XYZ file of C-alpha atoms in Angstrom:
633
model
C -3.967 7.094 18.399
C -1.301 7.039 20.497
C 2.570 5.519 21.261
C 3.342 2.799 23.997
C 6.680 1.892 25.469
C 8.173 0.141 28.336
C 9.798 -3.267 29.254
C 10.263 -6.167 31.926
C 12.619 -8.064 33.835
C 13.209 -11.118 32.546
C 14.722 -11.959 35.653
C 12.587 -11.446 37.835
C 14.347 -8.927 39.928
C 14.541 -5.263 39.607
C 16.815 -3.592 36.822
C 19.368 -0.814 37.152
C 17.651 1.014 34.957
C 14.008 0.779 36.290
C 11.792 3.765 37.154
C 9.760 6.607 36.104
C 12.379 8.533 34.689
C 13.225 6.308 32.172
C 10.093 5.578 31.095
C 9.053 9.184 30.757
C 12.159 10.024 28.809
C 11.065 7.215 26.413
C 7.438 8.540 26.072
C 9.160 12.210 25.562
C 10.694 10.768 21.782
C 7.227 10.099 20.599
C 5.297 12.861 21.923
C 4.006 13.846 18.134
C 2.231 10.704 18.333
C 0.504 11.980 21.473
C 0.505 15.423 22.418
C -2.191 15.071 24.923
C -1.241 13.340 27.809
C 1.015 11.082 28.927
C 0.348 7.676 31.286
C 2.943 6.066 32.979
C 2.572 2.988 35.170
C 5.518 0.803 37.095
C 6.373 -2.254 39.513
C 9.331 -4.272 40.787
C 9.122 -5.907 37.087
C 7.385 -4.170 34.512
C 7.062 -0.431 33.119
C 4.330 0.531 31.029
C 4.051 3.753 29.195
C 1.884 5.959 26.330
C 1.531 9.276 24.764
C -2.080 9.813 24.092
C -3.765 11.689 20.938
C -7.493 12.075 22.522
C -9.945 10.627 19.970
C -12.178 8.604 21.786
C -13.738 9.654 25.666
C -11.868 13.150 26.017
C -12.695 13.824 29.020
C -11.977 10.396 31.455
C -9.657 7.924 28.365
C -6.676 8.452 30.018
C -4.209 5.591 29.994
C -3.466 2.840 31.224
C -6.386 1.202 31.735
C -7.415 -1.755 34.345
C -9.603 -4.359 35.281
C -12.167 -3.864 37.933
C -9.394 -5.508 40.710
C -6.496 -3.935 38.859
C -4.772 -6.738 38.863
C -4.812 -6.339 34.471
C -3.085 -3.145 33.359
C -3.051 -2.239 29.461
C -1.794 0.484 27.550
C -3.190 0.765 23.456
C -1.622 2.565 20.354
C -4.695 2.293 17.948
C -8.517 2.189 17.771
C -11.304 -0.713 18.238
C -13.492 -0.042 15.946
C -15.857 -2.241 17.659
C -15.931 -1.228 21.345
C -18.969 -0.666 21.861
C -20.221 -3.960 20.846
C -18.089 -5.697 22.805
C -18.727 -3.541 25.830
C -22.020 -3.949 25.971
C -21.994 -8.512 25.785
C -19.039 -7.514 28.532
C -21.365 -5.605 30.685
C -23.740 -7.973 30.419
C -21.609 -10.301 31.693
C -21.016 -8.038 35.069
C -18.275 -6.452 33.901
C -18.212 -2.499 35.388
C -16.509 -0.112 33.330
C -15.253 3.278 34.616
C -14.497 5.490 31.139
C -15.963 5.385 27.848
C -12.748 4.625 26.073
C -12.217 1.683 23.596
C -9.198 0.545 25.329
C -10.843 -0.809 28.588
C -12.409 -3.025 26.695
C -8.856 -5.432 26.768
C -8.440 -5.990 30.172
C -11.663 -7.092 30.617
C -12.102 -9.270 27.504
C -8.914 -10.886 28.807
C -10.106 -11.844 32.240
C -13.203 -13.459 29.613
C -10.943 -14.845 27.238
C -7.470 -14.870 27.753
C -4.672 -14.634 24.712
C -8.250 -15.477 22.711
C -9.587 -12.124 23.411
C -7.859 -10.940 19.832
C -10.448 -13.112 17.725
C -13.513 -10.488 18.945
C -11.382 -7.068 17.859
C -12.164 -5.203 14.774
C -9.579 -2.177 14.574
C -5.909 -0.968 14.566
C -3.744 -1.913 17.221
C -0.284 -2.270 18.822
C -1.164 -3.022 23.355
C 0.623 -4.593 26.183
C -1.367 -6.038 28.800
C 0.474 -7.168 32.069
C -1.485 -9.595 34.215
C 0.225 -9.392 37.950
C -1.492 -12.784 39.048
C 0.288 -14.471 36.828
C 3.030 -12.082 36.427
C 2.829 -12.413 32.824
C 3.055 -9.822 29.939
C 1.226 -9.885 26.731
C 2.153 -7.978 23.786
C 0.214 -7.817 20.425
C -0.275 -6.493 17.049
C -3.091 -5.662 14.766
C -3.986 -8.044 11.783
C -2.672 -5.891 9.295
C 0.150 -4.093 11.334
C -1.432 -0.870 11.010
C 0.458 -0.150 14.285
C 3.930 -0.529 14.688
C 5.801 -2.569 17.535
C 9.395 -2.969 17.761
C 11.274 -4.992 20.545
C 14.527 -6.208 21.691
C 15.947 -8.041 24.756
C 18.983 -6.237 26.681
C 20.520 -6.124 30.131
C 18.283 -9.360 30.975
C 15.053 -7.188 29.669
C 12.622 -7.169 27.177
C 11.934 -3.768 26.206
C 9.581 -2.523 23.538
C 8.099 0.993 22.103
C 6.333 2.183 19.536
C 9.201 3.412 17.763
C 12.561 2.612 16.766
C 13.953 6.267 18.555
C 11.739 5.314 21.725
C 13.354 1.991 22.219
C 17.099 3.786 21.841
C 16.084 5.854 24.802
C 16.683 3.075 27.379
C 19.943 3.132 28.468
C 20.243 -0.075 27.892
C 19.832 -0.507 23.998
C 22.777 -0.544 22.005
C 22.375 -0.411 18.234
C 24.512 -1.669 15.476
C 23.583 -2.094 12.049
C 22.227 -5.433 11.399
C 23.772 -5.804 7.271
C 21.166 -8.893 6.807
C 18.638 -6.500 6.992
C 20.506 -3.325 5.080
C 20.793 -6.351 2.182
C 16.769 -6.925 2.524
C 15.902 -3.251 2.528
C 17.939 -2.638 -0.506
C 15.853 -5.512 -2.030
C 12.445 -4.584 -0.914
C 12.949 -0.611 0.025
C 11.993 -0.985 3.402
C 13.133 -3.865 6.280
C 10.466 -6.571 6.244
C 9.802 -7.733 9.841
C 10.375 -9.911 11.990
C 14.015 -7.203 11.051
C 14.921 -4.172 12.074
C 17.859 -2.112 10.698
C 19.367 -2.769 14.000
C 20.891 -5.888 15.285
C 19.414 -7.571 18.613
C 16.269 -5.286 17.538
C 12.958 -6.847 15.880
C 9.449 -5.977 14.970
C 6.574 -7.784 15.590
C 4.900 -9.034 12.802
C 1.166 -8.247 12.072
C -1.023 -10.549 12.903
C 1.573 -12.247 15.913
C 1.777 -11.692 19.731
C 4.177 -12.302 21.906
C 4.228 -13.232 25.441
C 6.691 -13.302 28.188
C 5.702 -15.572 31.409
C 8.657 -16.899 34.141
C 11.378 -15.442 31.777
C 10.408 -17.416 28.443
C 9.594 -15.381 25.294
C 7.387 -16.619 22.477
C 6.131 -15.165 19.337
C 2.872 -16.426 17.912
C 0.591 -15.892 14.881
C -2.801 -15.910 15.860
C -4.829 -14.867 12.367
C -4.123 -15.884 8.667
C -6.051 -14.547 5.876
C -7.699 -18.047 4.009
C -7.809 -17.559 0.393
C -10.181 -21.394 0.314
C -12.817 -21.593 -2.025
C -15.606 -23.235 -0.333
C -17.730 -24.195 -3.021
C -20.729 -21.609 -2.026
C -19.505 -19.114 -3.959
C -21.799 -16.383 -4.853
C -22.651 -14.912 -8.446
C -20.344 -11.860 -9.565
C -23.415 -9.861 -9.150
C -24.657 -10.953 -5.869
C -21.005 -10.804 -4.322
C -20.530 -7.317 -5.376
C -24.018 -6.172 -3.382
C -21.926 -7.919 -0.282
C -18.975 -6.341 -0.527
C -20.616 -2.770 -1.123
C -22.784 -3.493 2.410
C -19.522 -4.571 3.951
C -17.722 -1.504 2.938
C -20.556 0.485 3.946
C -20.411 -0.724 7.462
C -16.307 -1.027 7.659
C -16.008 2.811 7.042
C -19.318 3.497 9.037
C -17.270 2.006 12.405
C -14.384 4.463 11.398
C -16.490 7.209 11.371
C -16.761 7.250 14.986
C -14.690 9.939 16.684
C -15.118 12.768 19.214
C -12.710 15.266 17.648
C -13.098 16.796 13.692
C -12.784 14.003 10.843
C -11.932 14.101 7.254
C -10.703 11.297 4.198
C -8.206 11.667 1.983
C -8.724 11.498 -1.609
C -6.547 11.067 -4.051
C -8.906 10.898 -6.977
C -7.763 6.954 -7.407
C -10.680 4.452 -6.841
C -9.511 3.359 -3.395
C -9.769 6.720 -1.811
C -12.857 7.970 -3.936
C -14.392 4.917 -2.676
C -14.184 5.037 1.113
C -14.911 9.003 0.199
C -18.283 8.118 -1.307
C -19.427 5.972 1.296
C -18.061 8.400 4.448
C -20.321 10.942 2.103
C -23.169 8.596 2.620
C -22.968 7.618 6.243
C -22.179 10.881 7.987
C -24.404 13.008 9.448
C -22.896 16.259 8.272
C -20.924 17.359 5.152
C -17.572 15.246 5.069
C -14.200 16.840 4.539
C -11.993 16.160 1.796
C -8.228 16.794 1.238
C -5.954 16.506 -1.610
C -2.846 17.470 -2.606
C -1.370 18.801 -6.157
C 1.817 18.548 -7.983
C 3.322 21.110 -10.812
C 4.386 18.039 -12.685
C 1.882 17.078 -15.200
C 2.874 13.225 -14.780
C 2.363 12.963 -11.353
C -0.845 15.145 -10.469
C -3.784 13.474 -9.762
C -5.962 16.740 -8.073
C -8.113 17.372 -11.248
C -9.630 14.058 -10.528
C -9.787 13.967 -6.946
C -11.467 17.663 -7.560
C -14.054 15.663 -9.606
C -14.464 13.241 -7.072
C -15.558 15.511 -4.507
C -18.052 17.632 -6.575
C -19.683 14.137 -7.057
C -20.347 13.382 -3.698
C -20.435 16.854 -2.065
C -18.093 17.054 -0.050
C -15.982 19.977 1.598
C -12.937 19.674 -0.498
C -9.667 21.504 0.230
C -6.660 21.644 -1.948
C -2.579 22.065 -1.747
C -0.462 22.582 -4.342
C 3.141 20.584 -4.100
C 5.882 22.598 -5.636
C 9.588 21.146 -6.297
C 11.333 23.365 -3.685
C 8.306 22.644 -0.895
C 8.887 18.721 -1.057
C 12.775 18.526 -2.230
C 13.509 21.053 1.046
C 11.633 18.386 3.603
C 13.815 15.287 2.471
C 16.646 16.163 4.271
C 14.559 16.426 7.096
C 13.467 12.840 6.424
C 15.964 11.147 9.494
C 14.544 13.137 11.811
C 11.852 11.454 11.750
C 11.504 8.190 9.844
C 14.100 6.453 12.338
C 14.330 3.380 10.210
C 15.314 3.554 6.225
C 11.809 3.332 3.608
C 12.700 4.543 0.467
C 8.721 4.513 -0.621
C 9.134 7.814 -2.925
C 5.451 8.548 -1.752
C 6.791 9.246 1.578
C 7.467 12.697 1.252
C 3.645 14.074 -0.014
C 2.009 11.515 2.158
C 4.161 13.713 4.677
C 2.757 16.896 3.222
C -0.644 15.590 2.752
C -0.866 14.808 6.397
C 0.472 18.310 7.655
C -1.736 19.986 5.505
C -4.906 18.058 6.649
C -4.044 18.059 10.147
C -4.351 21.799 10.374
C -8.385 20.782 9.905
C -8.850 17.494 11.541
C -7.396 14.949 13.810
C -8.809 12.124 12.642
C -8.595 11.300 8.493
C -9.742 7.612 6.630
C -7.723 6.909 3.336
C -7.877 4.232 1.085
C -4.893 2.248 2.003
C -5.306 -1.929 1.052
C -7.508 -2.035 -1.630
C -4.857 -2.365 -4.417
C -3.705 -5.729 -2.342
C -6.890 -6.826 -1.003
C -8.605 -6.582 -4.916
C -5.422 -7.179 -7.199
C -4.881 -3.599 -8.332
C -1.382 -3.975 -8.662
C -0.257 -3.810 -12.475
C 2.276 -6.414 -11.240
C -0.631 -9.160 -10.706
C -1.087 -9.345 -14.671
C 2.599 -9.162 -15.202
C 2.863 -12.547 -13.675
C 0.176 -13.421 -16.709
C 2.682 -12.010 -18.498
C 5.570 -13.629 -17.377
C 4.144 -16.993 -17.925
C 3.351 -15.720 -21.739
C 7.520 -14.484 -21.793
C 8.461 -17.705 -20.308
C 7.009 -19.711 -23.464
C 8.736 -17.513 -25.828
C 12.194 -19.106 -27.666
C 15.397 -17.830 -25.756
C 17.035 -16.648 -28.963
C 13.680 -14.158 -29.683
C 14.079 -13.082 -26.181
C 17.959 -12.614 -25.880
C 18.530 -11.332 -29.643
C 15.369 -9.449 -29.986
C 13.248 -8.394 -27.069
C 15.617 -7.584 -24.384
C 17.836 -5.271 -26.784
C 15.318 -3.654 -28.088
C 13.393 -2.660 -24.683
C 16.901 -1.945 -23.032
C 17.549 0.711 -25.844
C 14.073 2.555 -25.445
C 14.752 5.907 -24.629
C 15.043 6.947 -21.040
C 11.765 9.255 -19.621
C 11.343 10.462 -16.392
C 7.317 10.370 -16.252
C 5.680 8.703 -13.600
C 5.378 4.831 -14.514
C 6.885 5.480 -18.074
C 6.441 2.440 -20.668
C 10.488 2.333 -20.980
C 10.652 2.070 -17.278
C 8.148 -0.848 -16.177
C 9.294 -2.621 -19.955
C 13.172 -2.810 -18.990
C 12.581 -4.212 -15.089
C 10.121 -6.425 -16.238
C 12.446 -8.372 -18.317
C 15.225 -7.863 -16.190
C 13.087 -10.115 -13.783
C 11.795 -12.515 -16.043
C 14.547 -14.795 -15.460
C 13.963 -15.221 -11.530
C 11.641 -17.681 -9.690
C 8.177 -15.994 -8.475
C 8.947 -14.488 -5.936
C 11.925 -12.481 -6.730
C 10.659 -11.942 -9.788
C 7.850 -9.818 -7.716
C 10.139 -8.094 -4.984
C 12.559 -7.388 -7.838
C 9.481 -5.873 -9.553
C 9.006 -3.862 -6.605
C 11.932 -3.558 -5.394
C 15.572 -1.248 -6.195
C 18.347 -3.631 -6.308
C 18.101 -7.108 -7.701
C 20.055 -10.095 -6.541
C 22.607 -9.466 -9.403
C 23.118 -5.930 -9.007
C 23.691 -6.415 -4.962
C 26.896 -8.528 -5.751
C 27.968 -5.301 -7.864
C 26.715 -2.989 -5.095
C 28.168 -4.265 -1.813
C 31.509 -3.824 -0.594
C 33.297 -7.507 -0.456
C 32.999 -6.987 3.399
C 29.275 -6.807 3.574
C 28.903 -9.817 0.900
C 30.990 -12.337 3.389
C 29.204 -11.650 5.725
C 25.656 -11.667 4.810
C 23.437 -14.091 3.730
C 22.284 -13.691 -0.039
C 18.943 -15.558 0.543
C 16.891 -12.609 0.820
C 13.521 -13.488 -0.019
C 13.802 -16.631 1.647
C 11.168 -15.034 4.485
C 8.934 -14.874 2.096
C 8.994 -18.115 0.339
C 8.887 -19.422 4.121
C 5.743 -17.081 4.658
C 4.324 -18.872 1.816
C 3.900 -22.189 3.199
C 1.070 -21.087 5.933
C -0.838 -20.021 2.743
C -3.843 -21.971 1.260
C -3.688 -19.767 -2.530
C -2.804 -22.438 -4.638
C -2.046 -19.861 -7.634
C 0.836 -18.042 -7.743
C -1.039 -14.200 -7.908
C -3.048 -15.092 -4.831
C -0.307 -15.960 -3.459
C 1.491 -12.918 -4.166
C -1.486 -10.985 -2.879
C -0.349 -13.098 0.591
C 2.573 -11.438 0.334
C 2.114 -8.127 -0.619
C -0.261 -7.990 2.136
C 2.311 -9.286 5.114
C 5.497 -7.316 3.436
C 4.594 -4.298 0.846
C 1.678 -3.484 2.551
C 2.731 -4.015 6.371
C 6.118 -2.822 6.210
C 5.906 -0.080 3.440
C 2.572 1.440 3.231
C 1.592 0.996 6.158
C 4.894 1.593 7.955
C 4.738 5.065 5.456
C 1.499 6.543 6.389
C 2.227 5.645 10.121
C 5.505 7.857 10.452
C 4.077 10.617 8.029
C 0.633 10.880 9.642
C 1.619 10.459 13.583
C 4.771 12.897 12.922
C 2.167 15.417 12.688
C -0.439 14.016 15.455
C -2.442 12.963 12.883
C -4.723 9.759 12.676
C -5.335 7.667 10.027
C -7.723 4.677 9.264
C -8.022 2.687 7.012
C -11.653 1.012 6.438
C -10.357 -1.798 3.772
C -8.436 -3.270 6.291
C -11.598 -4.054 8.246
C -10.864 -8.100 8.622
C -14.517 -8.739 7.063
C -13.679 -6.815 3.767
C -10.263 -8.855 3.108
C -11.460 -11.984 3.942
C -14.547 -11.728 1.975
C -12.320 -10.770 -0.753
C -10.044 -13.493 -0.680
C -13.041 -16.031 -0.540
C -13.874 -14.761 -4.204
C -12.497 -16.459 -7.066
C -9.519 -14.358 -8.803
C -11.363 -13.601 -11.803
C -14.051 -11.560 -9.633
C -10.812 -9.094 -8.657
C -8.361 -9.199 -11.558
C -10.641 -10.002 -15.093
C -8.257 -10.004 -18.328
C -5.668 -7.121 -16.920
C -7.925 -5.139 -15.161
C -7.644 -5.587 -11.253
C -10.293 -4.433 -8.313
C -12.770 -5.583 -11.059
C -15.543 -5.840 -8.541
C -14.495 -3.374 -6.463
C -15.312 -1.127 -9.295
C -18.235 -3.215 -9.836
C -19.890 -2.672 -6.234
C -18.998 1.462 -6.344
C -20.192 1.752 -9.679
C -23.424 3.715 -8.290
C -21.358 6.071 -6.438
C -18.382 7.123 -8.781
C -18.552 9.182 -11.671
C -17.292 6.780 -14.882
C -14.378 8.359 -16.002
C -12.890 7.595 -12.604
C -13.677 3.990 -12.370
C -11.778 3.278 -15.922
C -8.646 5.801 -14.897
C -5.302 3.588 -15.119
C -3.690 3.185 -11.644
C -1.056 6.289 -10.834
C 1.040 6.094 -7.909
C 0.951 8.506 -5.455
C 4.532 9.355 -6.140
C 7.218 12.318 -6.806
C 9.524 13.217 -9.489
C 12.322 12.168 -8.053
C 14.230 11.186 -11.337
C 13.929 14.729 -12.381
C 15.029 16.074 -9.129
C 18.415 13.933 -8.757
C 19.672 15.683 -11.623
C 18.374 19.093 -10.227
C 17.361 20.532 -7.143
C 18.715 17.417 -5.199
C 21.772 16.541 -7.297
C 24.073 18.573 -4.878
C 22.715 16.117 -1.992
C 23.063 13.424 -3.736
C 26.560 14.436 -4.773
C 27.583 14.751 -1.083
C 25.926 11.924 0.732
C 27.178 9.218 -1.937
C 30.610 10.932 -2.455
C 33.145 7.921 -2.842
C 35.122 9.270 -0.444
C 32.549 9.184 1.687
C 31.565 5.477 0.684
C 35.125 3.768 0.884
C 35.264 5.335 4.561
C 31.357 3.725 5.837
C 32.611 0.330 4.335
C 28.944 -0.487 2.624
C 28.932 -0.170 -0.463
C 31.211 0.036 -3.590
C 31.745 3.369 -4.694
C 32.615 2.637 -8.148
C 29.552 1.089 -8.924
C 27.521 4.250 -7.115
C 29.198 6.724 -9.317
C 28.657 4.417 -12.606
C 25.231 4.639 -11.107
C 25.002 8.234 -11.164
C 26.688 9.303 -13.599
C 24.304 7.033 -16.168
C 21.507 8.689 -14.784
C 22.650 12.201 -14.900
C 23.856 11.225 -19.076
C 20.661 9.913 -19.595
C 21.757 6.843 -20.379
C 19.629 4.753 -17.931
C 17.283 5.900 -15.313
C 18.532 4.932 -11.512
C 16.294 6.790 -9.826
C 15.072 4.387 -7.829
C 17.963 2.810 -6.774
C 19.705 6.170 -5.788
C 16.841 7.551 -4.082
C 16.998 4.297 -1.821
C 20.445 5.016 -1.190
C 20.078 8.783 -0.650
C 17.286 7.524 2.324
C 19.778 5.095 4.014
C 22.212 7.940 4.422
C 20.128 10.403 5.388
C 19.204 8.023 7.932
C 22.373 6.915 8.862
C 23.367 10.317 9.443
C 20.621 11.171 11.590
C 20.450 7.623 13.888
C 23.633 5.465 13.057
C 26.160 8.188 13.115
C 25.052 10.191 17.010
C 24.216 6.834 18.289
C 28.174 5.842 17.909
């Protein structure tokens, strides 16, 4: 694991700015996501530079890497699970190699195969490759977007890093707020790429590269996942045998590192599943690490504590106490340089310092509520459909008052809580009715939210990405479809995007064996009924682990890995809160309407209504708007 930066002339010619120095100082803002070393490589064009965490080939893995001529250079964030493999047809080929690092793999498969060469990796990635024949750069990201890769083109360059903070180190970058994307990450709690919180500033998505030959820049998708049903479909039973051998293998190649490993477990299916088989296929007594809360609501360690006495493993333990995680979230800007109000955030942060202190490597369980319908949301479609049918006058005279007036509780995934947003929702088309689902503030409540500046200004078409995104996918029913979605936004942009910062800001890797591309798409070959039967999702997934997992943990409901932040806005962080969305302090930033922020609040704190969720997302922009927006002007 590792961070890459660097950029290139578009002009041809050399830039003011070009040289070492600049370059290091960008690798300097990521060193937590490589402590070991640093590689730094640079011509008349193009800069290329990394922070390595040593995982693979200690000893000789330094990057970049070249071809046998040199005439390819690459530098990797990530992991290829499938090196070896690949090395070995390579060598065969004449290819000579002069490490044992998974990363020289790429120049080499690109003299083979050119831009193809993605279609033969298995793993997590974010590389650039620069080929000085044809003086052309190559750029890409992993099918998933495990990896991040943000980029932006300034002073007649391209320049790209890792990291949001790395890019802001050139001298070159200027940064404004981009309030298109503020209006999406209010809608979705995070900025869904191509965006960035920053004008002029973009991610690449998963699953694209981009390349930049005699000054031209494109951006291409080179994988889809195909939910087609070929006709070959295989029994329930017979398909759940596959999947179990697939899973088998997929966290088999992640088991493979030169430096201590461990998984984290949860006690939830996904992570007691790729827990059970790392159990299986290591050669020595697995690690296991979990973390607790005091609030009843939200703990999950009892079960992950069952979970480990199952299987055997070496299972360590932290407790999470109110004043351990409420203290760390104003430390959130300092390191989460882009706004994700995923309320998980802070004890996946905690989790990951308190493994890392045992390991450097860790596999979690991240992708199997997408990849096997585990959301709760995937029925509520079923649902929705069911509400839809229903007269207007039982629904407006009857229903809706009675679930708004349930009384307000703070407990994790409360009835009163998913009842009042899911008919709040019910009136939108599909897909907002899933982001808003998801998301903190609706379409409706954005008009209300928004100063009158940011509305004229913006465009109020915020999901129309992903409606766009849906029209390159073959699901032809709507909760497949959704899947699609969750997949390329939730899971890319928020999970992902979440375990990234929180693991790496501690120099700590994490892998993820449902992601392996033969997992998903054998999933999404399988006909919907196989992963979400009645209401209950990962239906086969549970199936195919059955042998493994004690029973009581294959029928738990779903809890999210979450905190009590309800509770805590009207406690230990209501003073924060207080300060950072002070109308004084609103009216003077120009965002957002204070009048509706204090109604806001001051429902919550009554008890009236619970706005946790939209406060908290708040109380993460400003944080990070103090932090990034606020030294950078």
């Amino acid at each position: 694991m590792c961070g890459i930066a660097g950029w290139i002339n578009l002009e041809n010619k050399t830039s003011q700015n070009h040289g070492e120095a600049v370059l290091h100082e960008m690798c300097e803002r990521m060193k937590h996501r490589g402590p070991d070393s640093e590689g730094l490589w640079t011509d008349e064009q193009v800069a290329l530079g990394m922070r390595r965490l040593s995982i693979i080939d200690l000893a000789t893995g330094e990057q970049p890497v070249y071809s046998e001529d040199r005439s390819v250079v690459v530098v990797m964030n990530g992991e290829l699970y499938n090196f070896r493999e690949v090395r070995e047809k390579l060598e065969k080929q004449g290819h000579r190699f002069e490490t044992n690092t998974d990363t020289e793999i790429l120049p080499h498969l690109y003299e083979e195969h050119g831009l193809d060469l993605l279609e033969h990796l298995n793993g997590m990635f974010a590389f650039a490759l620069w080929d000085k024949r044809r003086k052309k750069l190559f750029i890409a990201r992993d099918r998933f977007g495990e990896k991040p890769l943000y980029y932006g083109t300034f002073d007649g360059q391209l320049i790209f890093a890792s990291e949001l903070k790395v890019l802001l180190a050139h001298p070159s970058v200027k940064t404004e707020i981009d309030t298109d994307a503020l209006r999406r990450y209010l809608s979705f709690d995070y900025v869904p790429a191509p965006f960035s919180i920053y004008k002029n500033i973009y991610k690449l998505p998963a699953a694209h590269f981009l390349t930049v030959e005699k000054g031209e820049v494109k951006v291409q998708r080179y994988w889809n996942l195909k939910f087609h049903k070929n006709g070959n479909t295989p029994s329930f039973e017979e398909a759940s045998r596959q999947l179990g051998e697939l899973l088998s293998d997929a966290v088999k190649m992640r088991l493979v590192a030169d430096v201590p490993l461990g998984v984290l477990l949860s006690g939830g299916v996904d992570s007691s599943t790729v827990a059970a088989f790392a159990a299986r296929q290591a050669s020595e007594k697995i690690k296991t690490f979990s973390i607790g809360f005091e609030e009843d609501s939200f703990d999950e360690s009892k079960h992950a504590r069952r979970v480990a006495r199952h299987i055997g493993s070496e299972h360590y333990e932290e407790k999470l106490s109110v004043e351990k995680a409420a203290d760390l979230i104003s430390e959130i800007g300092s390191w989460l340089d882009e706004p994700l109000s995923d309320g998980s955030l802070i004890p996946t942060y905690m989790l990951s310092r308190f493994v890392r202190r045992h390991v450097t490597v860790a596999l979690g369980g991240d992708g199997g509520d997408e990849i096997f319908a585990g959301y709760p949301m995937y029925y509520g479609h079923k649902m929705a459909r069911v509400y839809d049918s229903l007269p207007r006058i039982l629904k407006n005279n009857v229903i809706e008052p009675i679930v708004n007036n349930l009384p307000v509780s703070t407990k994790n995934l409360s009835f009163d809580y998913k009842a009042k947003r899911f008919v709040a929702a019910s009136k939108y088309d599909t897909v907002t009715r899933h982001h808003t689902w998801f998301g903190s503030f609706s379409i409706d409540e954005q008009q209300l939210l928004l100063s009158k500046d940011v509305l004229a200004k913006t465009c109020g078409d915020i999901y129309k990405g992903a409606k766009d995104l849906l029209k390159i996918c073959d699901a032809t029913n709507e909760i497949e479809q959704m899947q699609f979605l969750d997949m390329n936004f939730y899971m890319a942009e928020d999970i992902l995007t979440k375990v990234d910062r929180a693991s790496m800001a501690v120099s700590l890797e994490v892998r993820a064996p449902f992601l392996d591309p033969r997992v998903a798409q054998f999933a999404a070959s399988l006909p919907l009924e196989y992963k979400l039967k009645g209401k209950k999702g990962k239906y086969i997934l549970k199936k195919a682990i059955e042998p493994l997992l004690p029973k009581s943990i294959l029928e738990r409901p779903k809890k999210g890995f979450g905190i009590p932040i309800a509770e805590w806005l009207k406690g230990r962080l209501n003073p924060l809160m207080h300060d950072l969305l002070a109308p004084e302090r609103l009216k003077d930033q120009g965002l957002f309407n204070e009048k509706f922020v204090s109604k806001l609040i001051s429902e919550h704190e009554k008890n009236i209504a619970s706005h946790h969720k939209q406060l908290w997302t708040l109380l993460v922009f400003q944080l990070w708007h103090d932090k990034f927006l606020k030294c950078e002007n």
